[in-house]
XYZ file of C-alpha atoms in Angstrom:
382
model
C 7.018 -1.427 11.521
C 4.873 -4.174 10.064
C 6.656 -3.809 6.863
C 9.558 -5.516 8.398
C 7.661 -8.019 10.169
C 9.284 -11.138 8.763
C 12.531 -9.921 10.058
C 11.411 -8.812 13.643
C 9.341 -12.173 14.091
C 12.677 -14.168 13.398
C 14.227 -11.729 16.103
C 11.802 -12.465 18.578
C 11.814 -16.087 18.121
C 15.482 -15.884 18.472
C 15.234 -14.251 21.877
C 16.936 -10.901 20.716
C 16.362 -7.406 22.078
C 15.604 -4.776 19.421
C 14.682 -1.302 19.004
C 12.492 -0.099 16.284
C 12.267 3.490 14.848
C 8.816 4.192 12.916
C 7.915 7.248 11.099
C 4.727 8.389 12.689
C 4.219 11.617 11.094
C 5.516 13.446 7.795
C 5.470 17.059 6.466
C 6.305 18.418 3.083
C 8.402 16.500 1.022
C 9.284 13.494 3.320
C 10.951 10.362 1.377
C 8.909 7.645 3.572
C 5.385 7.322 4.487
C 3.884 6.842 8.239
C 4.877 3.297 9.190
C 7.882 2.936 7.634
C 10.640 1.860 10.071
C 14.406 1.018 10.911
C 15.059 -1.756 13.488
C 18.430 -2.039 15.068
C 19.200 -5.309 17.150
C 21.221 -5.572 20.438
C 24.155 -6.785 18.515
C 24.004 -3.741 16.087
C 22.409 -5.266 12.839
C 20.046 -2.737 11.188
C 17.083 -3.655 8.818
C 14.902 -1.016 7.057
C 14.536 2.563 6.476
C 12.889 5.680 7.703
C 14.235 8.324 5.471
C 15.781 6.818 2.311
C 19.089 7.923 4.034
C 18.912 11.232 5.287
C 18.820 10.805 8.832
C 19.506 7.076 9.034
C 22.661 7.483 11.070
C 20.757 9.632 13.999
C 17.963 7.328 14.302
C 20.298 4.500 14.618
C 22.057 5.936 17.504
C 18.721 6.492 18.941
C 17.864 3.035 18.587
C 21.178 2.183 20.637
C 20.230 4.327 23.257
C 16.556 2.819 23.515
C 18.160 -0.355 24.027
C 20.134 0.971 27.005
C 17.569 2.871 28.696
C 14.355 1.258 27.268
C 12.528 4.602 27.199
C 10.305 5.182 24.237
C 10.882 8.850 22.666
C 9.751 10.759 19.428
C 12.298 12.939 17.682
C 11.672 15.386 14.568
C 13.962 15.791 11.955
C 13.669 18.379 9.471
C 15.520 20.928 6.957
C 17.907 23.615 8.171
C 20.490 25.616 6.288
C 22.740 24.520 9.473
C 22.024 20.720 9.503
C 20.757 19.614 6.294
C 23.710 17.631 5.276
C 24.504 16.662 8.936
C 21.304 15.406 10.808
C 18.450 16.499 8.600
C 16.288 16.187 5.494
C 17.795 17.714 2.424
C 14.629 17.500 0.565
C 13.111 20.031 2.698
C 10.544 17.801 4.669
C 10.114 17.015 8.264
C 9.497 13.472 9.703
C 8.615 12.673 13.204
C 10.085 9.182 14.352
C 9.095 7.250 17.376
C 11.680 5.061 18.895
C 10.860 2.108 21.300
C 12.600 -1.039 22.673
C 11.023 -4.159 21.676
C 12.183 -7.987 22.777
C 11.234 -11.398 23.965
C 9.833 -10.368 27.517
C 6.624 -11.492 28.604
C 4.514 -8.188 29.063
C 1.134 -7.818 27.643
C 2.465 -5.340 25.362
C 5.290 -7.580 24.301
C 2.796 -10.269 23.701
C 0.753 -8.175 21.633
C 3.524 -6.854 19.411
C 5.037 -10.439 19.000
C 1.578 -11.594 17.821
C 0.937 -8.663 15.596
C 4.470 -9.367 13.784
C 3.674 -12.934 13.622
C 0.347 -12.264 11.850
C 1.898 -10.085 9.359
C 4.878 -12.131 8.737
C 2.395 -15.100 7.701
C 0.089 -12.915 5.554
C -2.635 -12.606 8.062
C -4.505 -9.341 8.201
C -3.887 -7.457 11.262
C -3.822 -3.717 12.686
C -1.314 -2.508 15.208
C -2.543 0.569 17.043
C 0.150 2.586 19.165
C 0.206 6.028 21.007
C 2.851 8.094 19.062
C 1.811 11.407 20.869
C 0.738 11.731 24.288
C 1.755 11.315 28.101
C 5.159 9.606 28.664
C 3.304 6.812 30.332
C 1.488 5.915 27.416
C 3.800 6.549 24.621
C 4.489 3.467 22.514
C 1.626 1.570 24.126
C -0.185 -0.636 21.812
C -3.205 -2.835 20.850
C -3.413 -5.678 18.123
C -6.553 -5.769 16.343
C -7.968 -8.394 13.963
C -10.501 -8.297 11.387
C -13.010 -10.335 13.539
C -12.594 -7.588 16.117
C -10.588 -9.523 18.662
C -7.605 -7.748 20.111
C -4.765 -8.060 22.444
C -2.785 -5.681 24.308
C -4.261 -2.239 25.438
C -3.414 1.620 25.401
C -4.059 1.991 29.278
C -5.556 5.245 30.556
C -9.218 5.633 30.417
C -11.335 2.594 29.952
C -13.085 3.871 27.048
C -9.536 4.811 25.056
C -9.254 1.205 23.992
C -12.538 0.821 22.836
C -12.163 3.845 20.571
C -8.524 2.776 19.436
C -10.036 -0.629 18.538
C -12.833 0.850 16.558
C -10.663 3.160 14.289
C -8.131 0.455 13.905
C -10.664 -1.882 12.465
C -11.857 0.636 10.264
C -8.498 1.373 8.849
C -7.784 -2.264 8.686
C -10.967 -2.702 6.783
C -9.650 -0.309 4.213
C -6.160 -1.628 4.123
C -4.821 1.734 5.069
C -2.210 3.049 7.410
C -2.899 6.482 9.399
C -2.966 8.569 12.520
C -6.077 9.031 14.439
C -6.605 12.229 16.953
C -8.215 11.180 20.170
C -8.702 12.258 23.764
C -7.309 10.703 26.683
C -11.091 9.866 27.890
C -11.501 8.041 24.469
C -13.757 10.601 22.988
C -13.147 11.007 19.110
C -12.366 14.949 19.735
C -8.667 15.752 19.174
C -7.369 16.114 22.822
C -4.012 14.825 23.377
C -3.355 11.517 22.009
C -2.411 10.618 18.598
C -2.610 7.000 17.501
C -0.724 5.384 14.659
C -2.706 2.754 13.282
C -0.575 0.220 10.800
C -2.470 -2.107 8.576
C -0.756 -5.249 7.458
C -3.161 -6.997 4.585
C -2.677 -9.502 1.944
C -1.019 -7.957 -1.395
C -3.413 -5.863 -3.583
C -4.307 -7.559 -6.792
C -3.797 -6.859 -10.218
C -5.662 -8.710 -12.937
C -4.422 -8.455 -16.394
C -6.893 -9.697 -19.172
C -5.418 -10.598 -22.422
C -2.526 -13.181 -22.496
C -0.440 -11.094 -25.135
C 3.295 -9.727 -25.181
C 2.386 -6.495 -23.529
C 0.640 -8.515 -20.649
C 4.018 -10.359 -19.909
C 5.724 -6.931 -19.488
C 2.941 -5.697 -17.295
C 3.280 -8.835 -14.962
C 6.923 -7.823 -14.509
C 5.923 -4.297 -13.477
C 3.079 -5.388 -11.369
C 5.384 -7.651 -9.124
C 7.650 -5.018 -8.981
C 5.243 -2.510 -7.608
C 4.046 -5.162 -5.009
C 0.918 -6.629 -6.221
C -0.339 -10.211 -6.594
C -0.855 -10.502 -10.223
C -3.343 -12.762 -12.054
C -3.492 -13.244 -15.754
C -6.438 -14.550 -17.349
C -7.364 -15.433 -21.131
C -10.122 -17.542 -22.466
C -7.567 -19.077 -24.718
C -5.512 -21.866 -23.370
C -2.845 -21.962 -25.908
C -1.728 -18.300 -24.810
C -2.577 -18.274 -21.108
C 0.404 -20.537 -20.065
C 3.028 -20.848 -17.328
C 5.630 -20.736 -19.958
C 4.638 -17.601 -21.266
C 4.015 -15.811 -17.988
C 6.614 -17.462 -15.451
C 6.259 -14.563 -13.251
C 2.607 -14.402 -12.777
C 1.035 -15.383 -9.269
C -1.720 -17.048 -11.244
C -2.831 -18.023 -14.403
C -6.682 -18.473 -15.340
C -7.962 -19.879 -18.393
C -11.784 -18.593 -18.571
C -13.913 -15.978 -20.158
C -12.840 -12.635 -18.467
C -16.079 -11.522 -17.518
C -17.183 -14.883 -16.209
C -13.892 -15.136 -14.074
C -14.169 -11.132 -13.035
C -17.835 -11.944 -11.789
C -16.614 -15.188 -9.584
C -13.278 -13.802 -8.092
C -12.593 -11.612 -5.061
C -11.684 -8.059 -5.582
C -11.696 -4.821 -3.225
C -10.796 -1.240 -3.109
C -7.161 -1.694 -3.952
C -7.474 -3.808 -7.098
C -6.441 -2.783 -10.507
C -7.870 -4.147 -13.610
C -6.248 -3.879 -17.069
C -7.999 -4.951 -20.040
C -5.482 -5.540 -22.949
C -7.396 -7.642 -24.963
C -8.797 -4.947 -27.295
C -11.367 -7.516 -28.848
C -15.051 -6.532 -28.408
C -16.449 -10.127 -27.744
C -14.207 -10.019 -24.753
C -14.088 -6.365 -23.706
C -17.608 -5.519 -23.548
C -18.775 -7.857 -21.203
C -15.802 -7.646 -19.136
C -15.901 -3.822 -18.904
C -19.529 -3.773 -18.081
C -18.783 -6.022 -15.092
C -15.603 -4.124 -14.080
C -17.059 -0.561 -14.170
C -19.469 -1.470 -11.575
C -17.111 -3.025 -9.195
C -15.632 -0.773 -6.114
C -12.183 -1.274 -7.428
C -9.107 1.346 -7.486
C -8.477 1.151 -11.447
C -9.843 -0.125 -14.529
C -7.867 0.468 -17.718
C -8.305 -0.761 -21.331
C -5.967 -0.941 -24.218
C -6.605 0.345 -27.725
C -6.567 2.983 -30.394
C -8.420 6.086 -30.116
C -10.594 4.556 -32.792
C -10.860 1.406 -30.865
C -11.735 3.603 -27.475
C -14.541 5.192 -29.292
C -16.181 2.276 -30.520
C -15.737 0.496 -27.384
C -17.359 3.469 -25.497
C -20.263 3.147 -28.093
C -20.549 -0.356 -27.622
C -20.672 -0.072 -23.765
C -23.325 2.483 -23.882
C -25.422 0.322 -25.796
C -24.512 -2.560 -23.078
C -26.346 -0.207 -20.590
C -23.073 1.420 -19.116
C -23.838 4.988 -17.601
C -21.979 7.987 -18.099
C -20.778 7.796 -14.614
C -19.637 4.397 -14.884
C -18.058 5.097 -18.285
C -15.876 8.164 -16.867
C -14.122 5.544 -14.485
C -12.698 3.911 -17.473
C -8.986 4.918 -18.422
C -8.753 4.616 -22.059
C -6.431 4.224 -23.606
C -4.623 2.983 -21.111
C -1.282 4.331 -19.487
C -0.013 7.969 -19.526
C 1.540 9.517 -22.532
C 5.088 8.588 -22.437
C 5.586 7.822 -26.323
C 5.912 4.083 -25.430
C 6.338 1.631 -28.011
C 7.814 -1.355 -26.910
C 5.731 -3.832 -24.227
C 8.193 -2.800 -21.766
C 7.490 0.892 -22.247
C 4.002 0.463 -22.440
C 3.913 -1.598 -19.016
C 5.865 1.429 -17.457
C 3.240 3.814 -18.904
C 0.322 1.787 -17.129
C 2.179 1.351 -14.017
C 2.836 5.035 -13.774
C -0.999 5.627 -14.401
C -1.709 3.297 -11.508
C 0.591 4.979 -9.264
C -0.662 8.397 -10.305
C -4.134 7.346 -9.394
C -3.377 5.760 -6.056
C -1.754 9.068 -5.114
C -3.504 11.742 -6.824
C -0.411 12.674 -9.188
C -0.896 14.352 -12.496
C 1.564 12.790 -14.210
C 3.166 15.976 -15.685
C 6.712 16.452 -15.241
C 8.186 17.902 -12.129
C 10.462 19.987 -13.547
C 8.855 23.609 -14.102
C 5.897 22.183 -11.913
C 5.334 23.752 -8.509
C 2.764 20.856 -7.468
C 4.060 18.900 -4.282
C 6.279 16.096 -4.876
C 4.997 14.004 -2.085
C 1.036 14.489 -1.632
C -0.966 14.009 1.613
C -2.591 10.729 1.414
C -5.693 12.231 3.108
C -6.444 13.988 -0.247
C -4.810 11.622 -2.668
C -6.629 8.759 -4.538
C -8.312 5.514 -2.727
C -5.632 3.010 -3.644
C -3.752 2.070 -0.729
C 0.074 1.594 -0.726
C 0.868 -2.018 -1.200
C 1.915 -3.511 2.433
């Protein structure tokens, strides 16, 4: 539900009651991941989505019911021949959805939820852990966790349960990930009756584009579309200008390797090197391939790629480090224009994040939606 934080925080500030339906588990080819939410206010206004349209009507009605009776509940929607086009998922998957009533009351639970929505709405990192499977008395109970370990709210039950939930939420928050944790009611880590959904809200992941060329302008637009905070870096001030890159979040005039060594990156950062000039590329990639980032790609022809690899080896880059380099950058789409090339790069970034093959789905028997636990290490932007 933190994906709707801006709207829901406003509703709380306005004193509105509302119900939120949150995807808490998916199976098969489900259209939305855990954490996706649909919210319905007391006046019938709806925002968000849990299924891309498949079951929105039925979930909307369940939200109205929750507004009336205040009961938290979990419902499963899945494909069947009889109801696929009525209330079900025609894509063949299943989704479990938790519906809870929220509002402007003064309980500890409401305060924790309000604080989580406020933090997420203002771009502050925060995790919200909620019981999504377990005894009715615990269903929907929540605890907010901040990066410094402070927290608000609680799951109730055994005194060790909060301690375990906070530790798990802190770990997921550190990685900027959303996921579920199976625990016992006594707080032990052994699966045993409780499922806790942890939603992480973190600042946007970074895309750093090195090389202020025409292809970079198209990639900036693609990166913004995918939800990245995009920086363009080039040592040449005549090219690295706001006029040429109006949609970039940042424009930096500096030597690429020097800027990369001084700026913050993490496991979600993607680095796109478009300069294809050895005096920039070699020191930059030597630095980049040793950072724990999600993606490093470099533009250039096959000949440029071979020459670049030779120079990187001479600079001391190991074969293991070199294996991380995606070069020539992008998937084979037959791209020619800057926009087509940006699309091929964006497609490779998405495939790396989710463990996709990049092959056509037509004639393929691979899953359309993969289990994030076995996919790549780059989390979905929040």
